[in-house]
Amino acid sequence: MNTVNTNQDQQLVQIGGSPKAPPPRPPEDEVEKKFLIRRDWVYPADVSGRFRKTRKIVGYSLLAFFVLMPWIPVGGMPAVRVDIPGRQLTLLGQLFTPHDTWALALLGLMATIVLFFMASVFGRVWCGWACPQTVWLDWVYRPIERAIEGKSNKRRKWDSKPKSEWPASWWARKAAKWVAFALATGVATGIFMSWFVGGPELLRGEFGSGAITVGAGLYFVFFLDAVWFREQLCLYACPYARFQGALMSEKSLVVAYDEQRGEPRVKGKNREGGDCISCNRCVQVCPSGIDIREGDQLSCIACASCIDACDEVMLKIGKPKGLIRYTTDRDATGVKPLSVKTLGRRSFLYLGILSVLLGGLVVGVVTRSPVKIAVARAVSGAIYNELPDGRVSNQITINVSNRGDAEHGFTVTSPTEGIEMTVPGQPWTIASGHEQRMTAFVVAPRAAFAGGRLPMEVQVDRDDGLPTTATFTLLGPSADATR
Ligand code: SF4
Ligand code: SF4
């Protein structure tokens, strides 16, 4: 039976080279000491196979997605832009302002439920396949490192020597790698920032000093992660990795070693025993530096490199593939690939909630007006004034938000009979995603106020003829009250 191993220090073990058993794990306090004082590097060996190929396609597709999203126009707006100073979110041609709190709350809830669902059904597949940290590390930084410094064995050999023994050629390779990493990090930071300041705006340098400061901080963090922190981020810093354990169940997809089939491990050709030949290929290729044969581990990001490595070995020794495999079967009593039957009730609950939230969001967005108006009583002065001609005046404020994709002129009137409304400064020109507060003076006959109240309509006309209306109640003296 697979056991759950929560010991987190496996990744600090140096892995690779000739087939040999991984060194025994140091005690936990020693691990903490090691982590704080020095870094034991993991040198994952190259691997090929079906999962590696698929992950590569997924990885580069995601990189293209990261790069292109702020550049692709949808309905005249970028496909995505998170404008923090402007307090606006542009998503797939829809502009969300602080007036759309409902939509932002729904989006946040949906993102949370998606993560819950992913963890519940697919376990840590997000970590190994789609997390930006993994994608950049596996498909940008590691290929650069391999191209400049060579295969994992070579890197480990030279890195393990004292620096005083490094030849000039190895120093030169190190320097070239750091320069290449610095450039790649500059690109990564630019791509990240383009999601916030916009792609074309970033290229034109249209961003403030705040963005420069944030970008510089991010550059430092990204560079540190690429050259030093790496897989430790998943183990020590990522909160999602931490609470995924609570979201997963025995029905979640995991990478597992089939202990019943693999044990007892026996080396050599003429052998009797389990299918595992203790070649340690699965350990050598692991980017987290762990041995999956020891059971589920927090460090495992479900990247499937060990599956590809072991499948290769099984083919060579004439055994069926899948000694290490993706499975939903935690007791290893048989192969249970992911299917509708293996989904737990929790997964269906997440799907149900997600469908309701998505439905609400779609209906809300589709029925949403591109112009939002909010009418309120002016806070200064009297609630109403009785004019010498016998009429009653109210001062109100009208907030108009232009949620469309272009600048427009807006005119405010009141279609309510008997009401006269004056809005100084009309027509107002409002840029896309901006709002304008106007002050209006409304005059109505005293006789129109029933019980001291008079409902009225406010109409805002966009220059292309789109009308938007709102209602408001004016206050005044009761029509039948004696003066
Ligand atoms: S790669 Fe497969 S055969 Fe080799 S040690 Fe790992 S589990 Fe055993
Ligand atoms: S144990 Fe296997 S799936 Fe898990 S991180 Fe290592 S190589 Fe990837």
Short mmCIF file of C-alpha atoms and ligand atoms in Angstrom, two decimals:
data_model
loop_
_atom_site.label_atom_id
_atom_site.label_comp_id
_atom_site.label_asym_id
_atom_site.label_seq_id
_atom_site.Cartn_x
_atom_site.Cartn_y
_atom_site.Cartn_z
CA MET A 1 0.00 0.00 0.00
CA ASN A 2 1.23 3.50 -0.77
CA THR A 3 1.95 5.47 2.31
CA VAL A 4 1.56 9.20 2.73
CA ASN A 5 4.92 10.72 3.37
CA THR A 6 4.72 14.25 4.69
CA ASN A 7 8.43 14.60 5.25
CA GLN A 8 9.36 17.60 3.16
CA ASP A 9 13.09 17.39 3.06
CA GLN A 10 13.45 15.03 0.14
CA GLN A 11 14.09 17.80 -2.34
CA LEU A 12 17.22 18.83 -0.52
CA VAL A 13 18.82 15.52 -1.39
CA GLN A 14 21.27 15.76 -4.26
CA ILE A 15 20.14 13.45 -7.02
CA GLY A 16 21.46 12.07 -10.26
CA GLY A 17 24.52 10.44 -11.78
CA SER A 18 25.07 6.74 -11.74
CA PRO A 19 22.22 4.57 -10.55
CA LYS A 20 22.34 4.45 -6.80
CA ALA A 21 19.89 4.62 -3.95
CA PRO A 22 19.15 8.14 -2.73
CA PRO A 23 20.94 9.06 0.48
CA PRO A 24 18.92 8.67 3.68
CA ARG A 25 16.91 11.70 4.67
CA PRO A 26 18.48 13.91 7.30
CA PRO A 27 16.45 14.70 10.41
CA GLU A 28 13.98 17.57 10.02
CA ASP A 29 15.91 20.11 12.12
CA GLU A 30 18.98 19.44 10.00
CA VAL A 31 16.91 20.09 6.91
CA GLU A 32 15.86 23.49 8.22
CA LYS A 33 19.51 24.25 8.99
CA LYS A 34 20.53 23.19 5.51
CA PHE A 35 17.82 25.29 3.94
CA LEU A 36 18.92 28.37 5.82
CA ILE A 37 22.66 27.92 5.41
CA ARG A 38 23.28 26.29 2.05
CA ARG A 39 21.42 25.08 -0.98
CA ASP A 40 21.66 21.47 -2.12
CA TRP A 41 20.92 21.54 -5.81
CA VAL A 42 18.69 19.20 -7.72
CA TYR A 43 19.97 18.22 -11.16
CA PRO A 44 17.04 16.58 -12.94
CA ALA A 45 18.24 14.37 -15.77
CA ASP A 46 16.77 14.69 -19.26
CA VAL A 47 13.75 12.55 -19.97
CA SER A 48 11.54 11.94 -22.97
CA GLY A 49 8.17 10.33 -23.28
CA ARG A 50 4.49 10.97 -23.94
CA PHE A 51 3.89 13.14 -20.88
CA ARG A 52 7.01 15.19 -21.47
CA LYS A 53 5.92 15.84 -25.07
CA THR A 54 2.39 16.79 -24.03
CA ARG A 55 3.67 19.00 -21.20
CA LYS A 56 5.94 20.76 -23.68
CA ILE A 57 2.99 21.57 -25.96
CA VAL A 58 0.93 22.73 -22.98
CA GLY A 59 3.87 24.73 -21.58
CA TYR A 60 4.64 26.64 -24.78
CA SER A 61 0.92 27.19 -25.44
CA LEU A 62 0.62 28.75 -22.00
CA LEU A 63 3.68 30.91 -22.64
CA ALA A 64 2.04 32.13 -25.86
CA PHE A 65 -1.11 32.82 -23.85
CA PHE A 66 0.83 34.87 -21.24
CA VAL A 67 2.53 36.88 -23.99
CA LEU A 68 -0.42 37.50 -26.29
CA MET A 69 -3.36 38.18 -23.96
CA PRO A 70 -2.53 41.85 -23.25
CA TRP A 71 -2.06 42.42 -27.00
CA ILE A 72 -5.11 40.74 -28.47
CA PRO A 73 -7.94 43.27 -28.89
CA VAL A 74 -11.45 42.10 -28.07
CA GLY A 75 -14.20 44.61 -28.82
CA GLY A 76 -11.66 47.42 -29.06
CA MET A 77 -10.11 46.64 -25.66
CA PRO A 78 -7.23 44.38 -24.64
CA ALA A 79 -8.24 40.80 -23.90
CA VAL A 80 -6.95 41.31 -20.39
CA ARG A 81 -5.72 44.25 -18.38
CA VAL A 82 -5.67 44.65 -14.63
CA ASP A 83 -5.41 48.41 -14.14
CA ILE A 84 -4.77 48.68 -10.40
CA PRO A 85 -4.31 52.50 -10.12
CA GLY A 86 -7.38 53.04 -12.35
CA ARG A 87 -9.30 50.38 -10.39
CA GLN A 88 -10.44 48.71 -13.61
CA LEU A 89 -10.37 45.21 -14.99
CA THR A 90 -10.66 44.56 -18.71
CA LEU A 91 -11.50 40.98 -19.54
CA LEU A 92 -12.46 39.62 -22.96
CA GLY A 93 -13.83 42.94 -24.16
CA GLN A 94 -15.68 43.73 -20.94
CA LEU A 95 -14.67 46.62 -18.74
CA PHE A 96 -15.27 46.20 -15.01
CA THR A 97 -15.10 49.26 -12.76
CA PRO A 98 -15.62 49.59 -8.99
CA HIS A 99 -19.36 49.80 -9.79
CA ASP A 100 -19.18 46.16 -10.92
CA THR A 101 -18.27 44.74 -7.54
CA TRP A 102 -20.76 41.93 -8.09
CA ALA A 103 -18.89 40.79 -11.23
CA LEU A 104 -15.48 41.03 -9.58
CA ALA A 105 -16.76 39.07 -6.58
CA LEU A 106 -18.18 36.40 -8.91
CA LEU A 107 -14.90 36.21 -10.86
CA GLY A 108 -12.92 35.85 -7.61
CA LEU A 109 -15.30 33.16 -6.34
CA MET A 110 -15.13 31.31 -9.65
CA ALA A 111 -11.34 31.38 -9.65
CA THR A 112 -11.35 29.93 -6.12
CA ILE A 113 -13.83 27.20 -7.01
CA VAL A 114 -11.85 26.32 -10.16
CA LEU A 115 -8.73 25.86 -8.01
CA PHE A 116 -10.73 23.75 -5.52
CA PHE A 117 -12.15 21.64 -8.36
CA MET A 118 -8.75 21.23 -10.00
CA ALA A 119 -7.20 20.07 -6.73
CA SER A 120 -10.11 17.77 -5.95
CA VAL A 121 -10.12 16.05 -9.36
CA PHE A 122 -6.67 16.53 -10.85
CA GLY A 123 -4.62 16.78 -7.64
CA ARG A 124 -1.46 18.75 -8.28
CA VAL A 125 -1.64 18.69 -12.05
CA TRP A 126 -1.87 22.49 -12.00
CA CYS A 127 1.55 22.60 -10.27
CA GLY A 128 3.30 20.28 -12.71
CA TRP A 129 1.63 21.40 -15.91
CA ALA A 130 0.29 24.95 -15.76
CA CYS A 131 1.74 26.92 -12.84
CA PRO A 132 3.72 29.90 -14.25
CA GLN A 133 6.64 28.99 -11.99
CA THR A 134 6.85 25.49 -13.47
CA VAL A 135 6.21 26.67 -17.02
CA TRP A 136 8.98 29.29 -16.94
CA LEU A 137 11.40 27.02 -15.12
CA ASP A 138 10.84 23.95 -17.31
CA TRP A 139 10.42 25.59 -20.70
CA VAL A 140 12.61 28.71 -20.46
CA TYR A 141 15.25 28.60 -17.72
CA ARG A 142 16.14 24.89 -17.72
CA PRO A 143 16.53 24.72 -21.54
CA ILE A 144 18.83 27.80 -21.36
CA GLU A 145 20.80 26.16 -18.56
CA ARG A 146 21.13 22.89 -20.45
CA ALA A 147 22.16 24.66 -23.66
CA ILE A 148 24.92 26.60 -21.91
CA GLU A 149 26.14 24.27 -19.14
CA GLY A 150 25.31 20.89 -20.63
CA LYS A 151 23.56 17.81 -19.26
CA SER A 152 22.75 17.30 -15.58
CA ASN A 153 25.72 14.96 -14.93
CA LYS A 154 28.17 17.55 -16.20
CA ARG A 155 26.56 20.34 -14.22
CA ARG A 156 26.56 18.31 -11.03
CA LYS A 157 30.18 17.23 -11.54
CA TRP A 158 31.52 20.75 -11.88
CA ASP A 159 29.20 22.38 -9.36
CA SER A 160 30.20 19.84 -6.70
CA LYS A 161 33.88 20.87 -6.96
CA PRO A 162 35.20 23.79 -4.88
CA LYS A 163 34.92 27.02 -6.83
CA SER A 164 38.69 27.46 -6.67
CA GLU A 165 38.97 24.36 -8.89
CA TRP A 166 36.56 25.58 -11.52
CA PRO A 167 38.34 26.12 -14.84
CA ALA A 168 37.93 29.41 -16.66
CA SER A 169 35.67 27.70 -19.20
CA TRP A 170 33.20 26.72 -16.44
CA TRP A 171 33.23 30.25 -15.03
CA ALA A 172 32.57 31.54 -18.54
CA ARG A 173 29.61 29.18 -18.90
CA LYS A 174 28.25 30.29 -15.52
CA ALA A 175 28.58 33.94 -16.52
CA ALA A 176 26.88 33.29 -19.87
CA LYS A 177 24.04 31.49 -18.09
CA TRP A 178 23.50 34.35 -15.63
CA VAL A 179 23.46 36.89 -18.46
CA ALA A 180 20.97 34.75 -20.38
CA PHE A 181 18.87 34.34 -17.22
CA ALA A 182 19.00 38.11 -16.64
CA LEU A 183 17.69 38.72 -20.16
CA ALA A 184 15.01 36.03 -19.87
CA THR A 185 13.94 37.50 -16.53
CA GLY A 186 13.66 40.93 -18.16
CA VAL A 187 11.32 39.41 -20.75
CA ALA A 188 9.33 37.57 -18.05
CA THR A 189 8.96 40.77 -16.00
CA GLY A 190 7.87 42.70 -19.10
CA ILE A 191 5.25 40.08 -19.95
CA PHE A 192 3.97 40.08 -16.38
CA MET A 193 3.80 43.88 -16.25
CA SER A 194 1.97 44.00 -19.61
CA TRP A 195 -0.99 42.34 -17.92
CA PHE A 196 -1.21 45.39 -15.64
CA VAL A 197 -0.13 48.37 -17.76
CA GLY A 198 -1.15 46.97 -21.19
CA GLY A 199 1.09 45.54 -23.94
CA PRO A 200 1.21 48.53 -26.33
CA GLU A 201 1.44 50.95 -23.38
CA LEU A 202 4.42 49.03 -22.00
CA LEU A 203 6.19 49.20 -25.35
CA ARG A 204 5.51 52.93 -25.65
CA GLY A 205 6.73 53.50 -22.08
CA GLU A 206 3.33 54.82 -20.98
CA PHE A 207 3.47 53.88 -17.33
CA GLY A 208 4.21 55.68 -14.10
CA SER A 209 7.08 55.52 -11.63
CA GLY A 210 5.00 53.17 -9.46
CA ALA A 211 5.02 50.57 -12.23
CA ILE A 212 8.80 50.95 -12.58
CA THR A 213 9.29 50.33 -8.86
CA VAL A 214 6.99 47.30 -8.90
CA GLY A 215 8.68 46.00 -12.06
CA ALA A 216 12.14 46.35 -10.49
CA GLY A 217 10.99 44.45 -7.38
CA LEU A 218 9.44 41.72 -9.49
CA TYR A 219 12.57 41.45 -11.62
CA PHE A 220 14.65 40.84 -8.51
CA VAL A 221 12.20 38.19 -7.20
CA PHE A 222 11.93 36.42 -10.59
CA PHE A 223 15.72 36.42 -11.04
CA LEU A 224 16.32 35.06 -7.54
CA ASP A 225 13.76 32.35 -8.19
CA ALA A 226 15.40 31.38 -11.50
CA VAL A 227 18.98 31.27 -10.28
CA TRP A 228 18.51 29.98 -6.77
CA PHE A 229 15.12 29.34 -5.19
CA ARG A 230 13.49 27.21 -7.90
CA GLU A 231 11.68 24.10 -6.65
CA GLN A 232 11.89 25.37 -3.07
CA LEU A 233 9.15 27.89 -3.94
CA CYS A 234 6.64 25.03 -4.25
CA LEU A 235 7.67 23.58 -0.94
CA TYR A 236 8.33 26.58 1.28
CA ALA A 237 6.52 29.56 -0.19
CA CYS A 238 3.48 28.56 -2.26
CA PRO A 239 0.26 28.68 -0.20
CA TYR A 240 -1.67 26.74 -2.86
CA ALA A 241 0.72 23.81 -2.49
CA ARG A 242 0.02 23.86 1.24
CA PHE A 243 -3.75 23.80 1.21
CA GLN A 244 -4.07 21.44 -1.74
CA GLY A 245 -3.53 18.58 0.70
CA ALA A 246 -6.78 19.53 2.42
CA LEU A 247 -8.65 19.74 -0.90
CA MET A 248 -7.48 16.40 -2.26
CA SER A 249 -9.07 13.07 -1.47
CA GLU A 250 -8.31 9.43 -2.24
CA LYS A 251 -10.18 10.03 -5.52
CA SER A 252 -7.90 12.84 -6.69
CA LEU A 253 -5.47 12.13 -9.50
CA VAL A 254 -1.93 11.53 -8.23
CA VAL A 255 1.34 10.16 -9.54
CA ALA A 256 1.89 6.89 -7.70
CA TYR A 257 4.22 3.92 -7.73
CA ASP A 258 2.45 0.55 -7.86
CA GLU A 259 4.06 -1.04 -4.86
CA GLN A 260 2.26 -4.35 -5.28
CA ARG A 261 3.72 -4.72 -8.74
CA GLY A 262 7.14 -3.20 -8.09
CA GLU A 263 8.18 -4.86 -4.84
CA PRO A 264 10.43 -6.52 -3.89
CA ARG A 265 12.94 -4.53 -5.91
CA VAL A 266 15.60 -6.69 -7.51
CA LYS A 267 18.53 -5.55 -9.65
CA GLY A 268 19.98 -7.39 -12.65
CA LYS A 269 18.71 -9.31 -15.66
CA ASN A 270 18.15 -12.81 -14.33
CA ARG A 271 15.96 -11.76 -11.54
CA GLU A 272 12.89 -12.82 -9.67
CA GLY A 273 10.84 -10.34 -7.76
CA GLY A 274 8.90 -7.20 -8.44
CA ASP A 275 9.10 -5.16 -11.63
CA CYS A 276 11.22 -2.39 -10.11
CA ILE A 277 14.87 -2.96 -10.97
CA SER A 278 16.14 -0.18 -8.65
CA CYS A 279 17.64 1.73 -11.56
CA ASN A 280 16.73 5.03 -9.88
CA ARG A 281 15.85 6.66 -13.19
CA CYS A 282 12.60 7.90 -11.65
CA VAL A 283 14.60 9.70 -8.95
CA GLN A 284 17.21 11.11 -11.32
CA VAL A 285 14.65 12.85 -13.54
CA CYS A 286 12.56 14.28 -10.72
CA PRO A 287 12.72 18.12 -10.66
CA SER A 288 11.82 18.04 -6.96
CA GLY A 289 14.54 15.50 -6.18
CA ILE A 290 12.22 12.98 -4.55
CA ASP A 291 11.68 9.23 -4.76
CA ILE A 292 8.04 8.62 -5.63
CA ARG A 293 8.43 4.99 -4.50
CA GLU A 294 8.28 6.28 -0.94
CA GLY A 295 4.66 7.33 -1.37
CA ASP A 296 2.79 10.62 -1.75
CA GLN A 297 4.95 13.59 -0.93
CA LEU A 298 4.27 17.27 -0.58
CA SER A 299 7.18 17.98 -2.93
CA CYS A 300 5.63 16.02 -5.80
CA ILE A 301 4.21 18.43 -8.38
CA ALA A 302 2.71 15.64 -10.54
CA CYS A 303 4.88 16.54 -13.53
CA ALA A 304 4.99 12.89 -14.68
CA SER A 305 8.72 12.88 -15.51
CA CYS A 306 9.13 9.79 -13.35
CA ILE A 307 6.31 8.09 -15.29
CA ASP A 308 8.07 8.71 -18.60
CA ALA A 309 11.41 7.57 -17.16
CA CYS A 310 10.01 4.37 -15.68
CA ASP A 311 7.93 3.57 -18.80
CA GLU A 312 11.18 3.75 -20.79
CA VAL A 313 12.82 1.30 -18.38
CA MET A 314 9.82 -1.05 -18.46
CA LEU A 315 9.91 -1.13 -22.26
CA LYS A 316 13.61 -2.00 -22.17
CA ILE A 317 13.11 -4.93 -19.76
CA GLY A 318 9.98 -6.15 -21.54
CA LYS A 319 7.46 -5.29 -18.83
CA PRO A 320 4.21 -3.39 -19.24
CA LYS A 321 4.33 0.36 -18.78
CA GLY A 322 2.66 2.02 -15.81
CA LEU A 323 4.69 0.86 -12.81
CA ILE A 324 4.57 4.54 -11.95
CA ARG A 325 1.40 6.14 -13.28
CA TYR A 326 -1.28 8.71 -12.87
CA THR A 327 -3.98 7.07 -10.84
CA THR A 328 -6.92 7.85 -8.64
CA ASP A 329 -6.32 4.63 -6.79
CA ARG A 330 -4.56 5.35 -3.54
CA ASP A 331 -4.61 1.79 -2.21
CA ALA A 332 -2.95 0.39 -5.36
CA THR A 333 -5.49 -2.43 -5.70
CA GLY A 334 -5.74 -1.81 -9.41
CA VAL A 335 -5.45 0.75 -12.17
CA LYS A 336 -8.14 3.36 -11.89
CA PRO A 337 -7.75 6.02 -14.54
CA LEU A 338 -9.61 9.27 -14.08
CA SER A 339 -13.23 8.95 -15.16
CA VAL A 340 -16.65 10.28 -14.21
CA LYS A 341 -17.01 7.27 -11.89
CA THR A 342 -13.89 8.20 -9.94
CA LEU A 343 -15.06 11.77 -9.34
CA GLY A 344 -16.07 12.29 -5.74
CA ARG A 345 -19.24 14.05 -4.57
CA ARG A 346 -17.15 17.07 -3.70
CA SER A 347 -16.11 17.46 -7.33
CA PHE A 348 -19.73 17.48 -8.50
CA LEU A 349 -20.54 20.03 -5.81
CA TYR A 350 -17.74 22.29 -7.08
CA LEU A 351 -18.98 21.82 -10.66
CA GLY A 352 -22.54 22.71 -9.60
CA ILE A 353 -21.44 25.88 -7.79
CA LEU A 354 -19.21 26.81 -10.72
CA SER A 355 -22.06 26.41 -13.21
CA VAL A 356 -24.36 28.62 -11.12
CA LEU A 357 -21.67 31.31 -10.73
CA LEU A 358 -20.79 31.19 -14.42
CA GLY A 359 -24.46 31.42 -15.40
CA GLY A 360 -24.90 34.44 -13.10
CA LEU A 361 -21.82 36.12 -14.53
CA VAL A 362 -22.84 35.55 -18.16
CA VAL A 363 -26.41 36.82 -17.57
CA GLY A 364 -25.08 39.80 -15.61
CA VAL A 365 -22.52 40.74 -18.26
CA VAL A 366 -24.87 40.22 -21.22
CA THR A 367 -27.63 42.34 -19.66
CA ARG A 368 -25.23 44.97 -18.37
CA SER A 369 -25.60 48.47 -19.79
CA PRO A 370 -22.47 50.11 -21.26
CA VAL A 371 -23.49 53.24 -19.36
CA LYS A 372 -24.09 53.24 -15.64
CA ILE A 373 -25.75 56.12 -13.85
CA ALA A 374 -26.14 56.76 -10.15
CA VAL A 375 -28.30 59.64 -8.87
CA ALA A 376 -28.03 61.02 -5.34
CA ARG A 377 -29.06 64.06 -3.37
CA ALA A 378 -26.40 66.78 -3.17
CA VAL A 379 -24.92 66.76 0.28
CA SER A 380 -24.50 70.51 0.65
CA GLY A 381 -27.23 73.08 1.22
CA ALA A 382 -30.89 72.64 2.07
CA ILE A 383 -32.78 69.47 1.12
CA TYR A 384 -34.99 71.62 -1.11
CA ASN A 385 -35.65 75.30 -1.74
CA GLU A 386 -38.97 77.00 -2.31
CA LEU A 387 -38.56 79.52 -5.13
CA PRO A 388 -40.33 82.94 -5.25
CA ASP A 389 -42.42 81.76 -8.24
CA GLY A 390 -43.93 79.00 -6.10
CA ARG A 391 -41.90 76.16 -7.48
CA VAL A 392 -39.54 73.86 -5.55
CA SER A 393 -35.92 73.17 -6.45
CA ASN A 394 -33.68 70.20 -5.55
CA GLN A 395 -29.95 69.92 -6.11
CA ILE A 396 -28.83 66.43 -7.12
CA THR A 397 -25.64 64.74 -8.34
CA ILE A 398 -25.54 62.37 -11.30
CA ASN A 399 -22.62 60.02 -11.70
CA VAL A 400 -22.19 58.71 -15.25
CA SER A 401 -19.78 55.81 -15.94
CA ASN A 402 -18.71 55.12 -19.49
CA ARG A 403 -18.19 51.34 -19.56
CA GLY A 404 -17.98 51.26 -23.35
CA ASP A 405 -14.84 50.76 -25.41
CA ALA A 406 -14.58 54.38 -26.65
CA GLU A 407 -14.90 57.98 -25.57
CA HIS A 408 -18.44 59.42 -25.83
CA GLY A 409 -20.37 62.62 -25.22
CA PHE A 410 -23.25 62.40 -22.73
CA THR A 411 -26.31 64.61 -22.24
CA VAL A 412 -28.56 64.44 -19.19
CA THR A 413 -32.28 65.30 -19.30
CA SER A 414 -35.44 64.38 -17.46
CA PRO A 415 -38.40 63.01 -19.43
CA THR A 416 -40.70 63.45 -16.40
CA GLU A 417 -43.54 65.83 -17.23
CA GLY A 418 -43.48 69.21 -15.47
CA ILE A 419 -39.87 68.88 -14.35
CA GLU A 420 -37.20 71.30 -15.49
CA MET A 421 -33.61 70.13 -15.11
CA THR A 422 -30.46 72.20 -15.64
CA VAL A 423 -27.07 70.47 -15.90
CA PRO A 424 -24.19 72.96 -16.34
CA GLY A 425 -21.39 71.98 -18.73
CA GLN A 426 -23.39 69.69 -21.01
CA PRO A 427 -22.62 67.68 -23.05
CA TRP A 428 -19.99 65.89 -20.97
CA THR A 429 -17.23 63.97 -22.73
CA ILE A 430 -16.20 60.86 -20.83
CA ALA A 431 -13.32 58.57 -21.81
CA SER A 432 -13.76 54.80 -21.91
CA GLY A 433 -13.64 53.33 -18.42
CA HIS A 434 -14.01 56.72 -16.75
CA GLU A 435 -16.82 58.40 -14.92
CA GLN A 436 -18.05 61.95 -14.46
CA ARG A 437 -19.99 63.45 -11.59
CA MET A 438 -22.41 66.24 -12.57
CA THR A 439 -24.48 68.56 -10.46
CA ALA A 440 -28.05 69.16 -11.61
CA PHE A 441 -30.69 71.65 -10.49
CA VAL A 442 -34.21 70.28 -10.72
CA VAL A 443 -37.28 72.47 -10.45
CA ALA A 444 -40.86 71.18 -10.14
CA PRO A 445 -44.27 72.73 -9.32
CA ARG A 446 -45.10 72.60 -5.62
CA ALA A 447 -48.42 70.94 -6.48
CA ALA A 448 -46.58 67.92 -7.93
CA PHE A 449 -45.20 66.81 -4.54
CA ALA A 450 -47.54 64.25 -3.00
CA GLY A 451 -46.73 63.66 0.65
CA GLY A 452 -43.55 65.70 0.13
CA ARG A 453 -42.17 63.36 -2.52
CA LEU A 454 -41.98 63.47 -6.30
CA PRO A 455 -40.59 60.52 -8.30
CA MET A 456 -38.69 61.57 -11.40
CA GLU A 457 -36.74 59.95 -14.19
CA VAL A 458 -33.21 60.89 -15.20
CA GLN A 459 -32.18 60.07 -18.75
CA VAL A 460 -28.57 59.99 -19.97
CA ASP A 461 -28.16 59.97 -23.76
CA ARG A 462 -24.91 58.82 -25.29
CA ASP A 463 -23.88 60.70 -28.45
CA ASP A 464 -24.65 57.61 -30.56
CA GLY A 465 -28.26 57.65 -29.35
CA LEU A 466 -28.03 55.04 -26.58
CA PRO A 467 -30.34 56.11 -23.73
CA THR A 468 -29.99 54.98 -20.09
CA THR A 469 -32.48 55.92 -17.41
CA ALA A 470 -32.63 55.93 -13.63
CA THR A 471 -35.29 56.98 -11.17
CA PHE A 472 -34.95 59.34 -8.25
CA THR A 473 -37.31 60.88 -5.70
CA LEU A 474 -37.29 64.64 -5.22
CA LEU A 475 -38.22 66.06 -1.86
CA GLY A 476 -40.40 69.09 -1.23
CA PRO A 477 -43.27 70.38 0.87
CA SER A 478 -46.51 68.44 0.84
CA ALA A 479 -48.72 69.82 -1.91
CA ASP A 480 -51.66 70.27 0.49
CA ALA A 481 -49.58 71.82 3.31
CA THR A 482 -50.35 75.47 4.07
CA ARG A 483 -47.57 77.84 3.16
S1 SF4 B 1 12.40 3.94 -12.87
FE1 SF4 B 1 10.96 2.31 -12.46
S2 SF4 B 1 12.26 0.52 -12.38
FE2 SF4 B 1 13.64 2.24 -12.16
S3 SF4 B 1 13.78 2.56 -9.96
FE3 SF4 B 1 12.13 3.84 -10.67
S4 SF4 B 1 10.31 2.60 -10.35
FE4 SF4 B 1 12.04 1.21 -10.30
S1 SF4 B 2 7.85 12.35 -8.15
FE1 SF4 B 2 7.47 12.20 -10.34
S2 SF4 B 2 5.64 13.43 -10.71
FE2 SF4 B 2 6.40 13.95 -8.67
S3 SF4 B 2 7.69 15.74 -9.04
FE3 SF4 B 2 9.03 13.97 -9.11
S4 SF4 B 2 9.10 13.40 -11.27
FE4 SF4 B 2 7.38 14.80 -11.03
#
